[in-house]
Coordinates of N, CA and C in Angstrom, one line a residue:
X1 N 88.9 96.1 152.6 CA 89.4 95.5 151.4 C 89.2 96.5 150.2
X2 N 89.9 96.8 149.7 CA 90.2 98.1 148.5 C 90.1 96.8 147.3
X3 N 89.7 97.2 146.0 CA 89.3 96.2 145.1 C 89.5 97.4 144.2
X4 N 90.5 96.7 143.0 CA 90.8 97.2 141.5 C 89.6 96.1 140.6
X5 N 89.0 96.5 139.4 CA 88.2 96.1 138.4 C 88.5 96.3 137.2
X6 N 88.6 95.2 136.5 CA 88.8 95.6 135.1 C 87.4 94.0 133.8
X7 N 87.7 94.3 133.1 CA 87.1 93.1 132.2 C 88.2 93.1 131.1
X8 N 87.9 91.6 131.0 CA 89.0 91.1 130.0 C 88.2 90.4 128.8
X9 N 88.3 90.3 127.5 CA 87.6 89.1 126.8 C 87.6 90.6 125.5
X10 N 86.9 89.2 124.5 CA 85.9 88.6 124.3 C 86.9 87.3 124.3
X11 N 86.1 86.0 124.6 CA 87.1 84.6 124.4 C 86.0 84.5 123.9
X12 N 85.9 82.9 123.2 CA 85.3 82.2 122.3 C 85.1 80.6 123.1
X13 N 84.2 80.4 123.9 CA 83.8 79.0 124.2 C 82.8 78.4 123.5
X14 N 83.1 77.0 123.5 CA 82.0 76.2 122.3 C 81.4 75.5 123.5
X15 N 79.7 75.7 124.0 CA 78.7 74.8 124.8 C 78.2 74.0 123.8
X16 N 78.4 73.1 124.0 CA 78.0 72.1 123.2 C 78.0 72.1 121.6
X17 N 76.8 72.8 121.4 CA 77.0 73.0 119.7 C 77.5 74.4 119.5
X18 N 77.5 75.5 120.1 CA 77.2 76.9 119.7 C 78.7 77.5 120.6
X19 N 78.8 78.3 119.7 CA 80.0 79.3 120.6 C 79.7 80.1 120.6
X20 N 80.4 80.9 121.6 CA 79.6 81.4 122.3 C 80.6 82.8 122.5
X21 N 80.5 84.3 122.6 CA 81.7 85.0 123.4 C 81.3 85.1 124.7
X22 N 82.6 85.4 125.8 CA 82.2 85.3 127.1 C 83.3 86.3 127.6
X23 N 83.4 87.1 128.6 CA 84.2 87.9 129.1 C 84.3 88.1 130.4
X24 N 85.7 88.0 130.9 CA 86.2 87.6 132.5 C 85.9 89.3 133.1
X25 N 84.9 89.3 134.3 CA 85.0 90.2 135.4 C 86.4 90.0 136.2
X26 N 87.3 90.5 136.2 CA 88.3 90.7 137.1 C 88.7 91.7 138.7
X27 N 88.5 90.9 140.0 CA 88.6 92.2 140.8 C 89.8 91.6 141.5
X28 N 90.5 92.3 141.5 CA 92.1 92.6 142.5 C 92.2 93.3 143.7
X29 N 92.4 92.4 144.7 CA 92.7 93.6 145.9 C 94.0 94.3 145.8
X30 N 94.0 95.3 146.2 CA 94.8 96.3 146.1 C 95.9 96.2 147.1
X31 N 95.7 95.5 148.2 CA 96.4 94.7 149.5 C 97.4 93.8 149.5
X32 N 96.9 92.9 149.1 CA 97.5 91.2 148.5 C 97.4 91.3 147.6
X33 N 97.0 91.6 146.0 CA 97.3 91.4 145.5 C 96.6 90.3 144.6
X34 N 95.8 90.0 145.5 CA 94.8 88.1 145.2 C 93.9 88.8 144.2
X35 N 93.2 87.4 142.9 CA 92.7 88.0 142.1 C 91.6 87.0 142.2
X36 N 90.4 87.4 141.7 CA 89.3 86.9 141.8 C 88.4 87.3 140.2
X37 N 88.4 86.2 139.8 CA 87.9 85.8 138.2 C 86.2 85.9 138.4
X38 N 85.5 86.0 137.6 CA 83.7 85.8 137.3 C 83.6 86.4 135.8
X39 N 83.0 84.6 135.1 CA 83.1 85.1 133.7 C 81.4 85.6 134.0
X40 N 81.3 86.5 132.5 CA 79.7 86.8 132.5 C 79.4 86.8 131.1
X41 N 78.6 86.7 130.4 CA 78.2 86.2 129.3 C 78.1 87.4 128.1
X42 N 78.1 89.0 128.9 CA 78.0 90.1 128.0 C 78.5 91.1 128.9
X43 N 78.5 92.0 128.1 CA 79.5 93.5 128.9 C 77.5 94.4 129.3
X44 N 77.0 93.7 130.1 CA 75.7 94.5 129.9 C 76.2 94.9 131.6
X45 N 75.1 96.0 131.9 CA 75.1 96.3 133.5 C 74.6 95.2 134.3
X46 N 73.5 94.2 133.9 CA 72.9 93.1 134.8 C 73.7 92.6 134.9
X47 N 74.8 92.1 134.1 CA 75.8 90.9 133.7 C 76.8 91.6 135.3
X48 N 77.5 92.6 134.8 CA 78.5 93.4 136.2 C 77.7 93.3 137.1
X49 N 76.5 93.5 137.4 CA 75.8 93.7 139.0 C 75.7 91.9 139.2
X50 N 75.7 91.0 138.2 CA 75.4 89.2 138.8 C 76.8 89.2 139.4
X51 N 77.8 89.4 138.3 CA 79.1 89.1 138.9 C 79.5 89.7 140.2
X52 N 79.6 90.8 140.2 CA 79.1 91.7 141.6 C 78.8 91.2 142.7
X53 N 77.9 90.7 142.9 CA 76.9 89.8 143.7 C 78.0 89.1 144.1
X54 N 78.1 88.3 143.1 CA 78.9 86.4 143.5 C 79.9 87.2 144.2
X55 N 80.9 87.9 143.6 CA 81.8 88.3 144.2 C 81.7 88.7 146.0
X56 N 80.8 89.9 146.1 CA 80.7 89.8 147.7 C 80.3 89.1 148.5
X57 N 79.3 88.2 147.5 CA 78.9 86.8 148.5 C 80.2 85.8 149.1
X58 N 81.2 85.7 148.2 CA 81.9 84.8 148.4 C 83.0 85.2 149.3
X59 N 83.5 87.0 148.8 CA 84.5 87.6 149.4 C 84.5 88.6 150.0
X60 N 83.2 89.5 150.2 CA 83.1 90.1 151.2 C 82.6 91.8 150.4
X61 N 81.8 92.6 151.2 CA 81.9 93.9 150.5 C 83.3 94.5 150.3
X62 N 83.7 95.4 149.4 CA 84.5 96.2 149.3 C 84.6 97.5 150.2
X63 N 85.4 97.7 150.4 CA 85.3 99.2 151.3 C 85.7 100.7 149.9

């Protein structure tokens, strides 16, 4: 599975009282074409390595 990355945002969500910015992890296979969303709360490196994570848990390592 070949995977393109990008991030999108800043959006503006309101949790309850407080808003908040939040920014979409984006990874695209390069194959199909299928896209696979994970918001994460900051553009930090922990934030990329959580999304990361979920990502291959769900869909698999990248090659």
């Amino acid at each position: 599975m070949r995977v393109g990355l990008d991030f999108a945002g800043s959006l503006h969500v309101k949790d309850s009282e407080h808003l908040q910015n939040v920014y979409i992890c984006l990874f695209t296979c390069m194959v199909t074409r299928a896209v696979h969303l994970e918001m994460v709360m900051d553009m930090t490196t922990i934030s990329f390595l959580a999304a990361f994570l979920r990502f291959i848990a769900r869909r698999g390592r990248p090659s």
